[in-house]
């Protein structure tokens, strides 16, 4: 059972999040349940992989909320497709705000998880917000690290300087109304743009019937780079990320190094990294076997920690 809801944010941007709340089997409003916030990848929407994980977790006894980020999907905010990592982190806590108002949610038992960039934002939110009692991640990306250091971590951070120049130009043309197309791809927009087979799968996921959605165009505003390039989703994780932490990554994922990094940096006394053998970054989005393995780890983790 699920229903569409709207969540007003209090982050100063005045956005309203479009969300889906999912209920456990035999849900009873008179009871209290643990709850989990589920955040989508950059360029995604709640109807894709975040919704998949939210439904699976609800089937296993949790109240879950999957939502569209501010400025994206069916949520409000302008400019459209802004990917401001600070706002996206605040969106996670905005959903927690909402959960604390629901009589059937135990506010001392709220966890959060995310996929790809949504997982990085979730970790950042937990660093800032101790109401999040446990953190789960799937195919996590620290979006700042990715834009500084590349998909596999092989690029020097200084080489990202041109992206800041591009963002600055985009901000100027946005302000002056020169009408340039200031779009920046978050996944390959065309098959031939993919630099490797794994990111070709990202193109397939977002731009073919595999999982395309009309509200997920796969690009962000180029001005978003101004915030992203210098952003670190793991800032002060060594001090403030003390909640139990479960990281799930594919053995063949180019992005796995970012999960390794948080596993090393987090202050959490209870932290683990589960590696799905043979999986890459994208197969954990919707691969039947891979998602089932991830859910089989997440369910006992959250029941044991929230």
CSV table of C-alpha atoms in Angstrom, one decimal:
chain,number,residue,atom,x,y,z
A,1,UNK,CA,0.0,0.0,0.0
A,2,UNK,CA,1.3,3.5,-0.9
A,3,UNK,CA,0.1,7.0,-1.4
A,4,UNK,CA,1.3,10.2,-3.0
A,5,UNK,CA,2.2,13.0,-0.5
A,6,UNK,CA,3.7,16.4,-0.6
A,7,UNK,CA,6.3,17.6,1.9
A,8,UNK,CA,7.0,21.3,2.4
A,9,UNK,CA,10.7,22.0,3.0
A,10,UNK,CA,12.1,24.5,5.4
A,11,UNK,CA,15.4,24.9,3.8
A,12,UNK,CA,14.9,28.5,2.8
A,13,UNK,CA,14.2,27.7,-0.9
A,14,UNK,CA,10.5,27.3,-0.4
A,15,UNK,CA,10.3,24.0,-2.3
A,16,UNK,CA,7.7,21.3,-1.9
A,17,UNK,CA,8.8,17.7,-2.4
A,18,UNK,CA,6.6,15.2,-4.3
A,19,UNK,CA,6.9,11.9,-2.6
A,20,UNK,CA,5.4,8.4,-2.3
A,21,UNK,CA,5.0,6.9,1.2
A,22,UNK,CA,4.9,3.1,1.3
A,23,UNK,CA,3.4,1.1,4.2
A,24,UNK,CA,4.2,-2.4,5.5
A,25,UNK,CA,1.8,-5.3,4.9
A,26,UNK,CA,-1.2,-5.2,7.3
A,27,UNK,CA,-0.3,-1.6,8.2
A,28,UNK,CA,-2.2,-0.3,11.3
A,29,UNK,CA,-2.3,3.5,11.9
A,30,UNK,CA,-2.6,2.8,15.7
A,31,UNK,CA,0.8,1.1,15.7
A,32,UNK,CA,4.3,2.7,15.5
A,33,UNK,CA,6.8,1.7,12.8
A,34,UNK,CA,10.4,2.3,12.0
A,35,UNK,CA,10.8,4.5,8.9
A,36,UNK,CA,13.4,4.9,6.1
A,37,UNK,CA,14.0,7.8,3.8
A,38,UNK,CA,15.1,6.7,0.3
A,39,UNK,CA,17.0,9.1,-2.0
A,40,UNK,CA,17.4,8.8,-5.7
A,41,UNK,CA,20.5,9.2,-7.9
A,42,UNK,CA,21.5,12.4,-9.5
A,43,UNK,CA,19.3,12.8,-12.6
A,44,UNK,CA,16.8,10.3,-11.3
A,45,UNK,CA,13.3,10.4,-9.9
A,46,UNK,CA,11.4,8.5,-7.2
A,47,UNK,CA,9.7,6.2,-9.8
A,48,UNK,CA,13.1,4.6,-10.7
A,49,UNK,CA,15.6,2.7,-8.4
A,50,UNK,CA,14.7,4.7,-5.3
A,51,UNK,CA,11.1,3.6,-5.6
A,52,UNK,CA,12.2,0.0,-6.1
A,53,UNK,CA,14.2,0.0,-2.8
A,54,UNK,CA,11.5,1.9,-1.0
A,55,UNK,CA,8.8,-0.7,-2.0
A,56,UNK,CA,11.1,-3.7,-1.1
A,57,UNK,CA,11.9,-2.2,2.3
A,58,UNK,CA,8.2,-1.5,3.0
A,59,UNK,CA,7.3,-5.1,2.1
A,60,UNK,CA,9.7,-6.1,4.9
A,61,UNK,CA,8.1,-4.0,7.7
A,62,UNK,CA,9.2,-0.4,7.3
A,63,UNK,CA,7.3,2.8,6.5
A,64,UNK,CA,9.4,4.2,3.6
A,65,UNK,CA,9.4,7.5,1.6
A,66,UNK,CA,10.9,7.9,-1.8
A,67,UNK,CA,10.8,11.5,-3.1
A,68,UNK,CA,11.8,13.8,-5.9
A,69,UNK,CA,14.6,16.2,-5.1
A,70,UNK,CA,13.9,19.9,-5.0
A,71,UNK,CA,13.9,21.4,-8.5
A,72,UNK,CA,13.5,18.0,-10.1
A,73,UNK,CA,10.8,15.5,-11.0
A,74,UNK,CA,7.3,16.4,-9.7
A,75,UNK,CA,8.8,18.6,-6.9
A,76,UNK,CA,8.7,22.4,-7.1
A,77,UNK,CA,11.5,24.9,-7.5
A,78,UNK,CA,13.2,26.9,-10.2
A,79,UNK,CA,15.5,26.6,-12.1
A,80,UNK,CA,14.4,23.2,-13.2
A,81,UNK,CA,17.0,20.4,-12.9
A,82,UNK,CA,19.2,22.3,-10.5
A,83,UNK,CA,21.5,19.8,-8.7
A,84,UNK,CA,22.6,21.7,-5.7
A,85,UNK,CA,24.2,19.1,-3.3
A,86,UNK,CA,23.6,21.3,-0.2
A,87,UNK,CA,19.9,21.5,-1.0
A,88,UNK,CA,19.7,17.8,-1.9
A,89,UNK,CA,21.3,17.0,1.5
A,90,UNK,CA,18.7,19.3,3.2
A,91,UNK,CA,15.9,17.4,1.3
A,92,UNK,CA,16.8,14.2,3.2
A,93,UNK,CA,16.3,16.0,6.5
A,94,UNK,CA,13.1,17.6,5.2
A,95,UNK,CA,11.7,14.1,4.7
A,96,UNK,CA,12.8,13.3,8.3
A,97,UNK,CA,11.0,16.5,9.4
A,98,UNK,CA,7.8,15.1,7.9
A,99,UNK,CA,8.2,11.6,9.3
A,100,UNK,CA,8.4,13.1,12.8
A,101,UNK,CA,4.9,14.5,12.4
A,102,UNK,CA,3.3,11.1,11.6
A,103,UNK,CA,1.8,9.4,14.6
A,104,UNK,CA,2.5,5.9,13.2
A,105,UNK,CA,6.2,6.6,12.8
A,106,UNK,CA,8.6,6.1,15.8
A,107,UNK,CA,10.7,9.2,15.5
A,108,UNK,CA,13.5,7.4,17.4
A,109,UNK,CA,13.6,4.7,14.7
A,110,UNK,CA,14.3,6.7,11.5
A,111,UNK,CA,16.9,5.5,9.1
A,112,UNK,CA,18.0,6.7,5.6
A,113,UNK,CA,19.4,5.1,2.5
A,114,UNK,CA,20.1,6.2,-1.0
A,115,UNK,CA,21.4,5.1,-4.4
A,116,UNK,CA,24.4,6.6,-6.2
A,117,UNK,CA,24.6,10.4,-5.5
A,118,UNK,CA,21.5,10.0,-3.3
A,119,UNK,CA,23.6,7.7,-1.1
A,120,UNK,CA,26.3,10.4,-0.8
A,121,UNK,CA,23.7,13.0,0.1
A,122,UNK,CA,22.2,10.6,2.7
A,123,UNK,CA,25.6,10.2,4.4
A,124,UNK,CA,26.0,14.0,4.4
A,125,UNK,CA,22.6,14.4,5.9
A,126,UNK,CA,23.4,11.9,8.7
A,127,UNK,CA,26.6,13.8,9.5
A,128,UNK,CA,24.4,16.9,10.0
A,129,UNK,CA,21.3,15.3,11.4
A,130,UNK,CA,21.5,12.9,14.4
A,131,UNK,CA,17.8,12.1,14.0
A,132,UNK,CA,18.9,9.7,11.3
A,133,UNK,CA,19.7,6.7,13.4
A,134,UNK,CA,21.3,4.5,10.7
A,135,UNK,CA,22.6,4.9,7.1
A,136,UNK,CA,22.5,2.4,4.2
A,137,UNK,CA,24.0,3.1,0.8
A,138,UNK,CA,23.9,1.3,-2.6
A,139,UNK,CA,26.4,2.1,-5.4
A,140,UNK,CA,27.3,5.2,-3.5
A,141,UNK,CA,28.7,8.3,-5.2
A,142,UNK,CA,30.2,11.3,-3.5
A,143,UNK,CA,29.2,13.6,-6.3
A,144,UNK,CA,31.9,16.1,-5.5
A,145,UNK,CA,34.6,13.4,-5.6
A,146,UNK,CA,33.2,12.1,-8.9
A,147,UNK,CA,33.4,15.5,-10.6
A,148,UNK,CA,36.8,16.2,-9.1
A,149,UNK,CA,38.5,12.8,-9.5
A,150,UNK,CA,36.5,11.0,-12.2
A,151,UNK,CA,34.4,7.9,-12.2
A,152,UNK,CA,37.2,5.6,-11.1
A,153,UNK,CA,39.1,8.1,-9.0
A,154,UNK,CA,42.0,8.4,-11.4
A,155,UNK,CA,41.8,12.1,-12.2
A,156,UNK,CA,43.7,14.8,-10.3
A,157,UNK,CA,41.3,17.3,-8.5
A,158,UNK,CA,43.0,20.3,-10.1
A,159,UNK,CA,41.9,19.0,-13.5
A,160,UNK,CA,38.3,19.8,-12.5
A,161,UNK,CA,39.0,23.6,-12.7
A,162,UNK,CA,37.5,23.9,-16.2
A,163,UNK,CA,34.2,22.7,-14.8
A,164,UNK,CA,34.1,25.7,-12.5
A,165,UNK,CA,34.8,27.9,-15.5
A,166,UNK,CA,31.9,26.3,-17.3
A,167,UNK,CA,29.7,26.9,-14.3
A,168,UNK,CA,30.7,30.5,-14.1
A,169,UNK,CA,29.9,31.1,-17.8
A,170,UNK,CA,26.6,29.4,-17.3
A,171,UNK,CA,25.7,31.6,-14.4
A,172,UNK,CA,26.6,34.7,-16.4
A,173,UNK,CA,24.5,33.6,-19.4
A,174,UNK,CA,21.6,32.7,-17.1
A,175,UNK,CA,21.7,36.1,-15.5
A,176,UNK,CA,22.1,38.1,-18.8
A,177,UNK,CA,19.5,36.1,-20.7
A,178,UNK,CA,21.8,35.3,-23.6
A,179,UNK,CA,19.9,32.1,-24.2
A,180,UNK,CA,22.6,29.5,-24.3
A,181,UNK,CA,21.7,25.9,-23.6
A,182,UNK,CA,23.3,25.4,-20.2
A,183,UNK,CA,22.7,21.7,-19.7
A,184,UNK,CA,25.3,19.3,-18.3
A,185,UNK,CA,24.8,15.5,-18.5
A,186,UNK,CA,24.6,13.5,-15.3
A,187,UNK,CA,24.7,10.3,-17.3
A,188,UNK,CA,25.6,9.9,-21.0
A,189,UNK,CA,22.9,11.4,-23.1
A,190,UNK,CA,23.7,9.3,-26.1
A,191,UNK,CA,25.2,5.8,-26.3
A,192,UNK,CA,28.2,7.0,-28.2
A,193,UNK,CA,29.0,9.4,-25.3
A,194,UNK,CA,29.7,6.6,-22.9
A,195,UNK,CA,33.4,6.2,-22.1
A,196,UNK,CA,33.1,2.6,-21.0
A,197,UNK,CA,30.5,-0.3,-20.9
A,198,UNK,CA,29.4,0.5,-17.3
A,199,UNK,CA,28.4,4.1,-18.2
A,200,UNK,CA,26.9,2.8,-21.4
A,201,UNK,CA,24.5,1.0,-19.0
A,202,UNK,CA,23.8,4.4,-17.4
A,203,UNK,CA,22.7,5.7,-20.8
A,204,UNK,CA,20.6,2.6,-21.2
A,205,UNK,CA,19.0,2.9,-17.8
A,206,UNK,CA,17.9,6.6,-18.2
A,207,UNK,CA,17.3,6.8,-22.0
A,208,UNK,CA,15.7,3.5,-23.1
A,209,UNK,CA,12.7,1.5,-22.0
A,210,UNK,CA,14.8,-0.2,-19.3
A,211,UNK,CA,13.9,2.5,-16.9
A,212,UNK,CA,13.4,5.9,-18.7
A,213,UNK,CA,11.0,8.3,-17.2
A,214,UNK,CA,9.7,11.6,-18.7
A,215,UNK,CA,10.5,13.5,-15.5
A,216,UNK,CA,14.2,12.2,-15.5
A,217,UNK,CA,15.9,13.9,-18.5
A,218,UNK,CA,19.4,12.9,-17.3
A,219,UNK,CA,20.9,16.3,-17.2
A,220,UNK,CA,21.4,19.1,-14.7
A,221,UNK,CA,21.9,22.9,-15.1
A,222,UNK,CA,25.5,23.6,-15.8
A,223,UNK,CA,25.4,26.2,-13.0
A,224,UNK,CA,25.1,23.3,-10.6
A,225,UNK,CA,28.8,22.6,-11.1
A,226,UNK,CA,29.6,25.7,-8.9
A,227,UNK,CA,28.4,23.9,-5.9
A,228,UNK,CA,29.2,20.3,-6.9
A,229,UNK,CA,32.9,20.5,-7.7
A,230,UNK,CA,34.0,21.7,-4.3
A,231,UNK,CA,31.4,19.7,-2.4
A,232,UNK,CA,32.4,16.8,-0.1
A,233,UNK,CA,29.5,14.5,1.0
A,234,UNK,CA,31.9,13.0,3.6
A,235,UNK,CA,33.0,16.3,5.2
A,236,UNK,CA,33.7,15.7,8.9
A,237,UNK,CA,32.6,12.1,8.6
A,238,UNK,CA,35.6,11.2,10.7
A,239,UNK,CA,34.0,13.1,13.6
A,240,UNK,CA,30.2,13.3,13.2
A,241,UNK,CA,29.2,10.2,11.1
A,242,UNK,CA,28.7,8.0,14.2
A,243,UNK,CA,25.5,6.2,13.2
A,244,UNK,CA,25.6,2.5,12.2
A,245,UNK,CA,26.6,2.4,8.5
A,246,UNK,CA,26.1,-0.3,5.8
A,247,UNK,CA,27.7,0.3,2.4
A,248,UNK,CA,26.8,-1.9,-0.5
A,249,UNK,CA,28.8,-1.8,-3.8
A,250,UNK,CA,29.4,-4.1,-6.7
A,251,UNK,CA,32.8,-5.8,-7.0
A,252,UNK,CA,33.0,-4.5,-10.6
A,253,UNK,CA,31.8,-1.0,-10.0
A,254,UNK,CA,34.0,1.8,-11.1
A,255,UNK,CA,32.5,3.9,-8.3
A,256,UNK,CA,33.4,1.4,-5.5
A,257,UNK,CA,36.3,3.5,-4.4
A,258,UNK,CA,33.9,6.1,-3.0
A,259,UNK,CA,32.3,3.4,-0.7
A,260,UNK,CA,35.7,2.3,0.3
A,261,UNK,CA,36.6,5.9,1.2
A,262,UNK,CA,33.6,6.4,3.4
A,263,UNK,CA,34.1,3.0,5.0
A,264,UNK,CA,37.6,4.1,6.0
A,265,UNK,CA,36.6,7.7,7.0
A,266,UNK,CA,33.4,7.3,9.0
A,267,UNK,CA,33.6,7.5,12.8
A,268,UNK,CA,30.9,4.8,13.1
A,269,UNK,CA,31.8,2.0,15.5
A,270,UNK,CA,29.3,-0.2,13.6
A,271,UNK,CA,30.2,0.0,9.9
A,272,UNK,CA,30.5,-2.6,7.2
A,273,UNK,CA,31.0,-2.8,3.5
A,274,UNK,CA,29.1,-5.5,1.6
A,275,UNK,CA,30.4,-6.3,-1.9
A,276,UNK,CA,28.1,-7.9,-4.4
A,277,UNK,CA,30.2,-10.2,-6.5
A,278,UNK,CA,30.0,-9.6,-10.2
A,279,UNK,CA,27.8,-6.5,-9.9
A,280,UNK,CA,28.7,-3.2,-11.4
A,281,UNK,CA,27.3,0.2,-10.4
A,282,UNK,CA,24.2,0.0,-12.5
A,283,UNK,CA,23.2,-3.6,-11.9
A,284,UNK,CA,22.4,-2.6,-8.3
A,285,UNK,CA,19.8,-0.2,-9.6
A,286,UNK,CA,17.4,-2.8,-11.1
A,287,UNK,CA,19.1,-6.2,-11.5
A,288,UNK,CA,16.7,-8.7,-9.9
A,289,UNK,CA,19.4,-10.8,-8.3
A,290,UNK,CA,21.6,-7.8,-7.3
A,291,UNK,CA,18.7,-5.8,-5.8
A,292,UNK,CA,17.5,-8.9,-3.9
A,293,UNK,CA,21.0,-9.4,-2.4
A,294,UNK,CA,21.2,-5.7,-1.4
A,295,UNK,CA,17.7,-5.8,0.2
A,296,UNK,CA,18.7,-9.0,2.1
A,297,UNK,CA,21.5,-7.0,3.7
A,298,UNK,CA,19.5,-3.8,4.3
A,299,UNK,CA,16.5,-5.3,6.0
A,300,UNK,CA,18.4,-7.0,9.0
A,301,UNK,CA,20.8,-4.0,9.1
A,302,UNK,CA,18.0,-1.5,9.6
A,303,UNK,CA,16.0,-3.8,12.0
A,304,UNK,CA,19.1,-4.2,14.0
A,305,UNK,CA,19.9,-0.5,14.2
A,306,UNK,CA,16.6,1.5,14.2
